[in-house]
Amino acid sequence: MLPYAHRTDLSVRPRPYPAWRVRGHVAGTLPPYSINSDNQPEWLYLSPRTYRMMLETTRRRLLAGTVGLVASGTAVAGRVRSQSPDETTQATSSSPSNERPSTTVCAHYYPWYGPDSHWDEGYTETPLLGEYDSGHSAVIDQNLDWAEQYGIDWLSASWWGPNSRENRILATVFGDRIRETDVEYSVLYESLGRFDATDDGIDMDLPENRERLLSDLEYLQENHFRHPNYRRVNGKPIVYLWPSRAFRGDVVGAFEEVRAELDAEPYIWGNFVSPHAPTGADRDRVGAFDAISMYNPYALWRRIDADERSFASALSDHYHQWRAAAEGGETHFYPTVVPGFDNTEAGGDLPVLPRDPERFRDDCRSARKTGDSAVNTVVVTSYNEFHEGTHVEPTLEMGHALLEAVSDELATAEVTDPLDARASLELRFDRTESPPDDSRQLAFAANRIALRDGTTPLANYDVGAATGLLFGGGVYDSESDGARSWRWMGGSDGRCRVFFELPAVEDATALTVEGLGIDSGVRTTVRLDGREIGTVTLSDRWDTYELSIPNGSDP
């Protein structure tokens, strides 16, 4: 994502090729023009590199007698319709299905390309549509057609303010064209382009920042939220806040003020998931958002040892932890997948995550098993962020392979919630304390949790080590004195949740918890999978508390 340094070596604008050259040499591909408001053709911009590759691709098609990598599309006035799978010369097992389960696929979308916008900043691979203009109706139609065909239900569109080119496109031609489809859209709020961020982030205690946030959302309410294709969750219009971790100060209070002022309460979705395991502070903050996700799991890929484990495995383990953290804050969780990352053509020097369709399929299968059953959504980063090479939009080099992976592994597959296979232990404390110079709200230092059936041990969990456990809100980071390890529990609302394997609970008749109270006399209500099983009074010394589970886990 922006900002990018300007590439002076790419500052010469590509020029449109004459119609006879394009039509004569690339017959059968998408004609590089769209129909403007006066019903006249306007030529898309093709760089020399794009033109040469189109010629070479066409030559291979003619020699091989196959469809090749070029899109089989036909341009008509006002619409560009791709061939259906039945119309292609080669049937494939990855053709999109007409029968769709409940999984929703979202993709981040960038309407910022044009003859004087973005292409000169560099990009990896060559768009099948050439260096197009995001404001051309034919380009919009083709991308919406691909979204519908391959199961992308919803586009999260980059928005840089009321006076930006992106907004003009979204509010006019894009908004008009998407009405004719079943695709929905929402706004990706580019915060760094709207606030004067400092090295410490965006301070929401400053009145001018709160005023800007309210002003922008009031504009969105009037000009986007009321669009019939605008994406909502529980009736609330979605706003994706990027980068949400840059916000500082009373963020919760700022959101509450905005919600109180607007007619339509926004659903705030933040890219709050980091490449690290959630900390206790993270679990305390997730409740500020209606939903959380990771914008680009590439950051996680950079942290793993590829010789030790696969990206798909690391993604699964990581998302399980964040799914639990979100559940603790009663916040929705959206797993995200990325087909690759390469920003070298845009002047970056980060390691390249190769764009591999088969690896992407593995990652998709892994991510969809970490979803939230309340929303059944998986996010793709991105539809067309070519600067970072995260796009799934068809290219001359990759064809439709990445969209086919989206269709096969996400759009036509079910999301599985990892918490459905786990039991929840909830502790509710009647009070908490915050030690000096410590913002945490503490009640109980938990050392061990055990389950047994009569005298038979079923499970014994070391809370500090966290093996086999996932933690929701109100659970803080591991501590140790060498002899034992523990985690403080409490939270801003005096409630914490721990998730562990369900089979052990189904047969258990007793639960024991070992730990230390912050003070004597703290009363704690214990719930197992939503059912209250007892109340204990904590001691300020290490002690073991035991509760019966009548009739196992049956209600």
Coordinates of C-alpha atoms in Angstrom, one line a residue:
M1 CA 0.0 0.0 0.0
L2 CA 1.0 3.6 -0.4
P3 CA 3.0 5.7 0.1
Y4 CA 5.6 4.7 -2.5
A5 CA 8.7 6.7 -3.7
H6 CA 8.3 8.1 -7.2
R7 CA 10.3 6.1 -9.7
T8 CA 12.0 8.7 -12.0
D9 CA 13.2 6.0 -14.3
L10 CA 9.6 5.1 -15.0
S11 CA 8.3 8.6 -15.3
V12 CA 7.7 8.6 -19.1
R13 CA 4.0 7.9 -19.7
P14 CA 3.1 5.0 -21.9
R15 CA 1.2 5.9 -25.0
P16 CA -1.9 4.3 -26.5
Y17 CA -1.2 2.2 -29.5
P18 CA -3.2 2.9 -32.7
A19 CA -6.3 0.8 -33.0
W20 CA -5.2 -1.0 -36.2
R21 CA -2.0 -2.3 -34.4
V22 CA -3.8 -3.6 -31.4
R23 CA -6.7 -5.1 -33.2
G24 CA -4.6 -6.5 -36.0
H25 CA -2.1 -8.3 -33.7
V26 CA -4.2 -9.2 -30.7
A27 CA -7.4 -10.4 -32.2
G28 CA -9.6 -12.2 -29.8
T29 CA -8.4 -10.4 -26.6
L30 CA -10.1 -7.6 -24.8
P31 CA -10.0 -4.5 -27.1
P32 CA -8.1 -1.8 -25.1
Y33 CA -10.9 0.7 -25.0
S34 CA -14.0 1.6 -23.1
I35 CA -17.1 3.5 -23.9
N36 CA -17.3 7.0 -22.4
S37 CA -20.4 9.0 -21.3
D38 CA -20.7 10.3 -24.9
N39 CA -20.8 6.7 -26.2
Q40 CA -17.4 7.1 -27.8
P41 CA -14.4 4.8 -27.5
E42 CA -11.6 5.8 -25.3
W43 CA -8.3 4.0 -25.6
L44 CA -6.7 2.3 -22.6
Y45 CA -3.0 3.0 -22.1
L46 CA -0.6 0.1 -23.0
S47 CA 3.0 0.3 -22.2
P48 CA 5.6 -1.1 -24.7
R49 CA 6.3 -3.9 -22.3
T50 CA 2.6 -4.8 -22.1
Y51 CA 2.2 -4.6 -25.9
R52 CA 5.2 -6.9 -26.6
M53 CA 3.9 -9.5 -24.1
M54 CA 0.5 -9.4 -25.7
L55 CA 2.0 -10.0 -29.1
E56 CA 4.1 -12.9 -27.8
T57 CA 1.1 -14.4 -26.0
T58 CA -1.0 -14.2 -29.1
R59 CA 1.7 -15.8 -31.1
R60 CA 1.9 -18.7 -28.7
R61 CA -1.9 -19.1 -28.8
L62 CA -1.9 -19.3 -32.6
L63 CA 0.9 -21.8 -32.7
A64 CA -0.6 -24.0 -30.0
G65 CA -4.2 -23.6 -31.0
T66 CA -5.3 -23.2 -27.4
V67 CA -6.7 -20.4 -25.3
G68 CA -3.4 -19.8 -23.5
L69 CA -3.1 -17.2 -20.8
V70 CA -5.1 -14.4 -22.5
A71 CA -8.6 -13.7 -21.3
S72 CA -11.4 -14.9 -23.6
G73 CA -13.4 -11.7 -23.4
T74 CA -15.6 -9.7 -25.7
A75 CA -16.1 -5.9 -25.3
V76 CA -19.6 -4.5 -25.8
A77 CA -20.8 -1.0 -25.3
G78 CA -21.0 -0.5 -21.6
R79 CA -20.2 -4.0 -20.5
V80 CA -17.2 -6.4 -20.9
R81 CA -18.4 -10.0 -20.4
S82 CA -15.9 -12.9 -19.9
Q83 CA -16.7 -16.2 -21.4
S84 CA -18.4 -18.7 -19.1
P85 CA -16.5 -21.9 -18.3
D86 CA -18.8 -23.7 -20.8
E87 CA -17.7 -21.4 -23.6
T88 CA -13.9 -21.9 -23.2
T89 CA -12.1 -24.3 -25.6
Q90 CA -10.6 -26.2 -22.6
A91 CA -12.8 -27.3 -19.7
T92 CA -11.0 -27.3 -16.3
S93 CA -11.7 -28.9 -13.0
S94 CA -11.4 -25.4 -11.4
S95 CA -14.4 -23.9 -13.3
P96 CA -16.5 -21.9 -10.8
S97 CA -19.6 -23.6 -9.5
N98 CA -23.1 -22.2 -9.6
E99 CA -23.8 -23.7 -6.2
R100 CA -22.3 -21.5 -3.5
P101 CA -22.2 -22.3 0.3
S102 CA -22.4 -19.6 2.9
T103 CA -18.7 -18.5 2.7
T104 CA -18.3 -14.8 1.9
V105 CA -15.1 -13.8 0.0
C106 CA -13.9 -10.2 0.4
A107 CA -10.9 -8.7 -1.6
H108 CA -9.2 -5.4 -1.1
Y109 CA -9.6 -3.3 -4.2
Y110 CA -7.6 -0.3 -5.5
P111 CA -9.4 2.1 -7.9
W112 CA -6.4 4.4 -8.3
Y113 CA -4.9 3.4 -11.7
G114 CA -4.9 5.7 -14.8
P115 CA -2.8 7.3 -17.5
D116 CA -1.3 9.7 -14.9
S117 CA -1.8 7.6 -11.8
H118 CA 0.1 4.8 -10.2
W119 CA 1.4 2.7 -13.1
D120 CA 4.6 4.7 -13.2
E121 CA 5.3 3.6 -9.6
G122 CA 6.2 0.1 -10.8
Y123 CA 4.4 -3.2 -10.7
T124 CA 5.0 -6.9 -10.9
E125 CA 3.4 -8.9 -13.7
T126 CA 1.3 -7.5 -16.5
P127 CA -2.4 -6.9 -16.1
L128 CA -4.4 -8.8 -18.7
L129 CA -6.2 -5.5 -19.3
G130 CA -3.0 -3.5 -19.8
E131 CA -2.2 -0.3 -17.9
Y132 CA -5.8 0.5 -17.6
D133 CA -7.8 3.4 -16.2
S134 CA -9.7 2.5 -13.1
G135 CA -12.4 5.0 -14.0
H136 CA -13.3 3.3 -17.4
S137 CA -16.6 1.6 -17.3
A138 CA -15.4 -1.4 -19.4
V139 CA -12.5 -2.0 -17.0
I140 CA -14.9 -1.8 -14.0
D141 CA -17.3 -4.1 -15.7
Q142 CA -14.7 -6.7 -16.5
N143 CA -13.4 -6.7 -13.0
L144 CA -16.9 -7.0 -11.6
D145 CA -17.6 -9.8 -14.0
W146 CA -14.5 -11.7 -12.8
A147 CA -15.5 -11.1 -9.2
E148 CA -18.9 -12.6 -9.8
Q149 CA -17.6 -15.5 -11.9
Y150 CA -15.0 -16.5 -9.4
G151 CA -16.9 -16.0 -6.2
I152 CA -15.6 -12.6 -4.8
D153 CA -18.7 -11.3 -3.1
W154 CA -17.4 -8.0 -1.8
L155 CA -14.7 -5.5 -2.6
S156 CA -13.0 -3.4 0.1
A157 CA -12.2 -0.2 -1.9
S158 CA -9.3 2.1 -1.1
W159 CA -10.6 5.6 -0.2
W160 CA -8.5 8.7 0.2
G161 CA -11.1 11.4 1.0
P162 CA -13.9 13.3 -0.6
N163 CA -11.7 15.1 -3.1
S164 CA -9.6 12.1 -4.1
R165 CA -9.6 10.5 -7.6
E166 CA -10.5 7.2 -5.9
N167 CA -13.6 8.7 -4.4
R168 CA -14.7 10.3 -7.6
I169 CA -14.5 6.9 -9.3
L170 CA -16.3 5.1 -6.5
A171 CA -19.0 7.7 -6.2
T172 CA -19.7 7.9 -10.0
V173 CA -18.9 5.2 -12.6
F174 CA -18.0 2.4 -10.2
G175 CA -21.1 3.1 -8.1
D176 CA -23.2 3.0 -11.2
R177 CA -21.7 -0.1 -12.7
I178 CA -21.8 -2.2 -9.5
R179 CA -25.6 -1.6 -9.2
E180 CA -26.0 -4.1 -12.1
T181 CA -24.2 -6.9 -10.2
D182 CA -24.5 -8.9 -7.0
V183 CA -21.1 -7.7 -5.9
E184 CA -21.0 -5.4 -2.8
Y185 CA -18.4 -2.9 -1.8
S186 CA -17.2 -1.1 1.3
V187 CA -14.6 1.6 2.0
L188 CA -11.0 1.0 3.0
Y189 CA -10.3 4.1 5.0
E190 CA -6.7 5.2 4.2
S191 CA -6.0 6.8 7.6
L192 CA -2.4 7.9 6.8
G193 CA -3.8 9.9 3.9
R194 CA -6.4 11.6 6.1
F195 CA -4.6 12.5 9.3
D196 CA -1.2 14.1 10.1
A197 CA 0.4 11.1 11.6
T198 CA 3.5 11.4 13.8
D199 CA 6.1 8.9 14.7
D200 CA 3.8 8.0 17.6
G201 CA 0.9 7.4 15.3
I202 CA -2.5 9.1 15.0
D203 CA -3.5 10.7 18.4
M204 CA -7.2 10.5 18.8
D205 CA -7.1 12.7 21.9
L206 CA -6.5 15.7 19.5
P207 CA -9.8 17.5 18.7
E208 CA -8.8 18.0 15.1
N209 CA -8.3 14.3 14.5
R210 CA -11.7 13.5 16.0
E211 CA -13.3 16.2 13.9
R212 CA -11.7 14.8 10.8
L213 CA -12.8 11.3 11.5
L214 CA -16.4 12.5 12.1
S215 CA -16.4 14.7 9.0
D216 CA -15.1 11.8 6.8
L217 CA -17.7 9.4 8.1
E218 CA -20.5 11.9 7.7
Y219 CA -19.4 12.2 4.1
L220 CA -19.3 8.4 3.6
Q221 CA -22.8 8.2 5.2
E222 CA -24.2 10.6 2.7
N223 CA -22.4 9.4 -0.4
H224 CA -21.6 5.7 0.1
F225 CA -23.4 4.0 3.0
R226 CA -26.8 4.5 1.4
H227 CA -25.7 2.8 -1.9
P228 CA -27.8 -0.4 -2.4
N229 CA -24.6 -2.5 -2.9
Y230 CA -22.8 -1.2 0.2
R231 CA -21.7 -4.0 2.5
R232 CA -23.3 -4.2 5.9
V233 CA -23.0 -6.5 8.9
N234 CA -26.0 -6.7 11.2
G235 CA -27.3 -3.6 9.4
K236 CA -24.1 -1.6 10.0
P237 CA -22.1 -0.2 7.0
I238 CA -18.5 -1.5 7.1
V239 CA -15.5 0.8 7.3
Y240 CA -12.1 -0.9 7.1
L241 CA -9.6 1.2 9.2
W242 CA -6.0 1.0 7.9
P243 CA -3.7 1.0 9.7
S244 CA -5.7 0.6 12.9
R245 CA -2.6 0.1 15.1
A246 CA -1.4 3.6 14.3
F247 CA -4.3 5.0 16.3
R248 CA -3.4 6.2 19.8
G249 CA -5.1 7.8 22.8
D250 CA -8.8 7.2 23.6
V251 CA -9.6 5.3 20.4
V252 CA -12.6 3.7 22.0
G253 CA -14.0 7.1 23.0
A254 CA -13.4 8.5 19.5
F255 CA -15.3 5.6 17.9
E256 CA -18.2 6.0 20.4
E257 CA -18.5 9.7 19.6
V258 CA -18.6 9.0 15.9
R259 CA -21.2 6.3 16.3
A260 CA -23.4 8.6 18.4
E261 CA -23.3 11.3 15.8
L262 CA -24.1 9.3 12.7
D263 CA -27.5 8.1 11.5
A264 CA -26.0 4.7 10.5
E265 CA -23.7 3.3 13.1
P266 CA -20.6 2.1 11.3
Y267 CA -19.1 -1.3 11.7
I268 CA -15.4 -0.6 12.4
W269 CA -13.1 -3.3 11.0
G270 CA -9.5 -2.9 11.8
N271 CA -6.3 -4.5 10.5
F272 CA -5.4 -5.1 14.2
V273 CA -4.0 -8.6 13.8
S274 CA -0.2 -8.4 14.0
P275 CA 2.4 -10.9 12.8
H276 CA 3.0 -11.7 16.5
A277 CA 0.9 -13.7 18.9
P278 CA -1.7 -11.5 20.7
T279 CA -0.5 -9.9 23.9
G280 CA -2.6 -9.2 26.9
A281 CA -2.7 -5.5 25.8
D282 CA -4.0 -6.7 22.4
R283 CA -6.8 -8.7 24.1
D284 CA -7.8 -5.6 26.0
R285 CA -8.0 -3.5 22.8
V286 CA -9.8 -5.8 20.4
G287 CA -13.1 -4.8 21.9
A288 CA -12.7 -1.4 20.3
F289 CA -13.4 -2.9 16.9
D290 CA -16.4 -4.7 15.5
A291 CA -14.0 -7.0 13.5
I292 CA -10.3 -7.5 13.2
S293 CA -8.0 -9.0 10.6
M294 CA -4.5 -8.9 9.3
Y295 CA -4.0 -6.8 6.1
N296 CA -1.2 -8.8 4.7
P297 CA 0.0 -12.2 6.2
Y298 CA 3.3 -11.7 4.3
A299 CA 4.5 -10.1 7.6
L300 CA 4.0 -13.5 9.3
W301 CA 5.7 -15.3 6.4
R302 CA 8.9 -13.2 7.1
R303 CA 9.0 -14.5 10.7
I304 CA 8.8 -18.3 10.0
D305 CA 11.5 -20.7 9.2
A306 CA 10.4 -22.2 5.9
D307 CA 12.6 -25.2 6.5
E308 CA 10.8 -26.0 9.7
R309 CA 7.2 -25.5 8.8
S310 CA 4.9 -24.5 5.9
F311 CA 3.4 -21.0 5.6
A312 CA -0.1 -22.7 5.7
S313 CA 0.7 -24.3 9.0
A314 CA 2.0 -21.1 10.5
L315 CA -1.0 -19.2 9.3
S316 CA -3.4 -21.7 10.9
D317 CA -1.7 -21.6 14.3
H318 CA -1.4 -17.9 14.2
Y319 CA -5.0 -17.3 13.3
H320 CA -6.3 -19.7 15.9
Q321 CA -4.7 -17.5 18.6
W322 CA -6.2 -14.3 17.1
R323 CA -9.6 -15.9 16.6
A324 CA -9.7 -16.7 20.3
A325 CA -8.5 -13.2 21.2
A326 CA -11.3 -11.7 19.1
E327 CA -13.9 -14.0 20.7
G328 CA -12.9 -12.7 24.1
G329 CA -13.6 -9.2 23.0
E330 CA -16.9 -10.2 21.3
T331 CA -15.3 -9.1 18.1
H332 CA -15.5 -10.8 14.7
F333 CA -12.4 -12.3 13.1
Y334 CA -11.7 -12.4 9.4
P335 CA -8.8 -14.6 8.3
T336 CA -6.8 -13.2 5.3
V337 CA -4.8 -14.8 2.6
V338 CA -2.2 -13.4 0.2
P339 CA -1.0 -15.0 -3.1
G340 CA 2.5 -13.5 -2.9
F341 CA 4.4 -10.4 -2.3
D342 CA 6.9 -8.6 -4.5
N343 CA 7.5 -4.8 -4.3
T344 CA 10.9 -4.7 -6.0
E345 CA 9.5 -3.1 -9.2
A346 CA 8.0 -0.3 -7.0
G347 CA 11.3 0.5 -5.4
G348 CA 11.1 -1.8 -2.4
D349 CA 13.8 -4.2 -1.2
L350 CA 11.8 -6.6 0.9
P351 CA 12.2 -10.4 0.4
V352 CA 9.9 -11.8 -2.3
L353 CA 7.2 -14.2 -1.4
P354 CA 6.8 -16.1 -4.7
R355 CA 3.4 -15.9 -6.4
D356 CA 2.7 -19.7 -6.4
P357 CA -0.9 -20.8 -7.1
E358 CA -0.4 -24.1 -5.4
R359 CA 1.0 -22.6 -2.3
F360 CA -1.8 -20.1 -2.4
R361 CA -4.3 -22.9 -2.5
D362 CA -2.8 -24.5 0.6
D363 CA -2.9 -21.2 2.4
C364 CA -6.6 -20.7 1.4
R365 CA -7.5 -24.2 2.7
S366 CA -5.6 -23.4 6.0
A367 CA -7.1 -20.0 6.5
R368 CA -10.7 -21.0 5.9
K369 CA -10.4 -23.5 8.9
T370 CA -9.6 -20.5 11.1
G371 CA -12.8 -18.5 10.4
D372 CA -15.5 -17.0 12.5
S373 CA -18.8 -18.8 12.2
A374 CA -20.7 -15.6 13.0
V375 CA -19.6 -14.0 9.7
N376 CA -18.2 -16.9 7.6
T377 CA -15.8 -14.5 5.7
V378 CA -12.3 -14.9 4.3
V379 CA -10.4 -11.9 3.0
V380 CA -8.0 -11.8 0.0
T381 CA -5.2 -9.3 -0.1
S382 CA -5.6 -8.2 -2.7
Y383 CA -7.7 -8.0 -5.9
N384 CA -5.4 -5.6 -7.7
E385 CA -2.6 -4.1 -5.6
F386 CA 0.0 -4.6 -8.4
H387 CA 2.7 -2.5 -6.7
E388 CA 3.2 -5.1 -4.0
G389 CA 2.4 -8.1 -6.2
T390 CA -0.5 -9.3 -4.0
H391 CA -3.1 -9.2 -6.8
V392 CA -5.3 -12.0 -8.0
E393 CA -6.6 -10.0 -11.0
P394 CA -5.7 -11.9 -14.1
T395 CA -2.3 -11.2 -15.7
L396 CA -0.5 -12.3 -18.9
E397 CA 2.0 -14.3 -16.8
M398 CA -0.4 -16.0 -14.4
G399 CA -3.7 -16.0 -16.3
H400 CA -6.7 -16.7 -14.1
A401 CA -4.9 -19.2 -11.9
L402 CA -5.2 -17.2 -8.7
L403 CA -8.9 -16.4 -9.2
E404 CA -9.5 -20.1 -9.9
A405 CA -7.8 -20.8 -6.5
V406 CA -10.1 -18.3 -4.8
S407 CA -13.1 -20.0 -6.4
D408 CA -12.1 -23.6 -5.6
E409 CA -10.6 -23.1 -2.1
L410 CA -12.7 -20.3 -0.7
A411 CA -15.9 -19.4 -2.6
T412 CA -17.1 -23.0 -3.0
A413 CA -15.9 -24.3 0.4
E414 CA -17.1 -23.9 3.9
V415 CA -15.4 -21.9 6.6
T416 CA -14.6 -23.8 9.8
D417 CA -14.5 -22.1 13.1
P418 CA -11.7 -23.5 15.3
L419 CA -13.6 -22.6 18.5
D420 CA -16.4 -24.9 17.6
A421 CA -14.0 -27.8 18.5
R422 CA -13.1 -26.3 21.8
A423 CA -14.7 -25.7 25.2
S424 CA -14.6 -22.3 26.9
L425 CA -13.8 -21.7 30.5
E426 CA -14.9 -18.3 31.7
L427 CA -13.9 -16.6 35.0
R428 CA -15.9 -13.6 36.1
F429 CA -14.3 -11.6 39.0
D430 CA -16.3 -9.3 41.2
R431 CA -13.3 -6.9 41.3
T432 CA -9.9 -6.3 39.8
E433 CA -6.9 -4.3 40.8
S434 CA -4.3 -2.3 38.8
P435 CA -0.8 -2.4 40.4
P436 CA 1.2 0.9 40.5
D437 CA 2.5 1.9 37.1
D438 CA 0.6 -0.9 35.5
S439 CA -2.4 -0.5 33.3
R440 CA -3.5 -4.1 33.6
Q441 CA -6.6 -5.0 35.5
L442 CA -5.6 -8.1 37.6
A443 CA -7.5 -10.6 39.7
F444 CA -6.0 -14.0 39.5
A445 CA -2.6 -15.5 38.4
A446 CA -3.5 -18.9 36.9
N447 CA -0.9 -21.6 37.0
R448 CA -2.7 -24.8 36.0
I449 CA -6.1 -26.0 34.7
A450 CA -6.9 -29.7 35.0
L451 CA -9.9 -32.0 34.1
R452 CA -10.6 -35.4 35.4
D453 CA -13.3 -38.1 35.3
G454 CA -13.7 -39.3 38.8
T455 CA -10.1 -40.1 39.8
T456 CA -9.0 -40.5 36.2
P457 CA -7.0 -37.5 34.8
L458 CA -8.2 -36.3 31.4
A459 CA -6.1 -33.2 30.8
N460 CA -3.6 -31.0 32.6
Y461 CA -2.7 -27.6 31.2
D462 CA 0.3 -25.5 32.1
V463 CA -1.3 -22.0 31.7
G464 CA 2.0 -20.2 31.4
A465 CA 3.3 -22.5 28.7
A466 CA -0.1 -22.3 26.9
T467 CA 0.3 -25.7 25.3
G468 CA -3.1 -26.8 24.1
L469 CA -4.8 -23.5 25.2
L470 CA -6.1 -20.5 23.4
F471 CA -6.9 -17.2 25.3
G472 CA -9.6 -14.7 24.9
G473 CA -9.9 -11.3 26.5
G474 CA -8.7 -10.6 30.1
V475 CA -5.7 -12.9 29.8
Y476 CA -2.3 -11.4 30.0
D477 CA 1.2 -12.5 29.0
S478 CA 3.1 -15.4 30.5
E479 CA 5.3 -14.8 33.6
S480 CA 7.6 -17.1 35.5
D481 CA 9.7 -17.3 38.7
G482 CA 11.7 -20.3 37.5
A483 CA 9.7 -22.8 39.6
R484 CA 6.4 -22.2 37.9
S485 CA 4.8 -20.1 35.2
W486 CA 1.5 -18.3 35.2
R487 CA -0.7 -15.8 33.4
W488 CA -2.6 -13.0 35.2
M489 CA -6.3 -12.9 34.5
G490 CA -8.8 -10.1 34.9
G491 CA -9.4 -7.6 32.2
S492 CA -11.2 -4.2 31.9
D493 CA -14.6 -5.9 32.5
G494 CA -13.4 -8.4 35.1
R495 CA -14.0 -11.3 32.7
C496 CA -11.6 -13.7 31.0
R497 CA -11.9 -16.8 28.7
V498 CA -9.7 -19.8 28.1
F499 CA -10.4 -22.3 25.3
F500 CA -9.2 -25.9 25.3
E501 CA -9.9 -29.2 23.6
L502 CA -13.6 -30.3 23.7
P503 CA -13.2 -34.1 24.1
A504 CA -11.7 -33.7 27.5
V505 CA -14.6 -31.7 28.8
E506 CA -17.2 -34.1 27.4
D507 CA -16.1 -36.8 29.8
A508 CA -15.0 -34.6 32.7
T509 CA -16.8 -34.6 36.1
A510 CA -14.4 -32.2 37.9
L511 CA -12.4 -29.1 37.1
T512 CA -9.5 -27.8 39.1
V513 CA -7.7 -24.4 38.7
E514 CA -4.5 -23.6 40.5
G515 CA -3.4 -20.0 41.1
L516 CA -2.9 -16.9 43.2
G517 CA -5.4 -14.2 43.9
I518 CA -4.4 -10.5 43.7
D519 CA -6.0 -10.2 47.1
S520 CA -8.0 -12.4 49.4
G521 CA -11.7 -12.3 49.0
V522 CA -12.1 -11.8 45.3
R523 CA -15.2 -13.8 44.4
T524 CA -15.1 -15.6 41.0
T525 CA -17.9 -17.1 39.1
V526 CA -16.9 -20.0 36.9
R527 CA -18.7 -20.9 33.6
L528 CA -17.9 -23.9 31.4
D529 CA -19.2 -23.6 27.9
G530 CA -21.6 -20.9 29.0
R531 CA -23.0 -22.8 31.9
E532 CA -22.3 -21.7 35.5
I533 CA -20.7 -24.5 37.5
G534 CA -19.8 -22.7 40.7
T535 CA -18.3 -19.8 42.6
V536 CA -15.0 -19.6 44.5
T537 CA -13.4 -17.1 46.7
L538 CA -9.7 -16.5 45.9
S539 CA -6.8 -16.5 48.4
D540 CA -3.8 -14.3 48.1
R541 CA -1.5 -17.4 48.2
W542 CA -1.0 -20.2 45.7
D543 CA -4.0 -22.6 46.1
T544 CA -6.1 -25.1 44.2
Y545 CA -9.8 -24.6 43.5
E546 CA -12.0 -27.6 42.5
L547 CA -15.5 -27.5 41.1
S548 CA -17.8 -30.4 40.1
I549 CA -19.2 -30.8 36.6
P550 CA -22.5 -32.5 37.1
N551 CA -23.3 -35.1 34.4
G552 CA -20.2 -34.3 32.5
S553 CA -20.7 -31.4 30.0
D554 CA -24.4 -32.1 29.5
P555 CA -26.6 -29.0 30.2

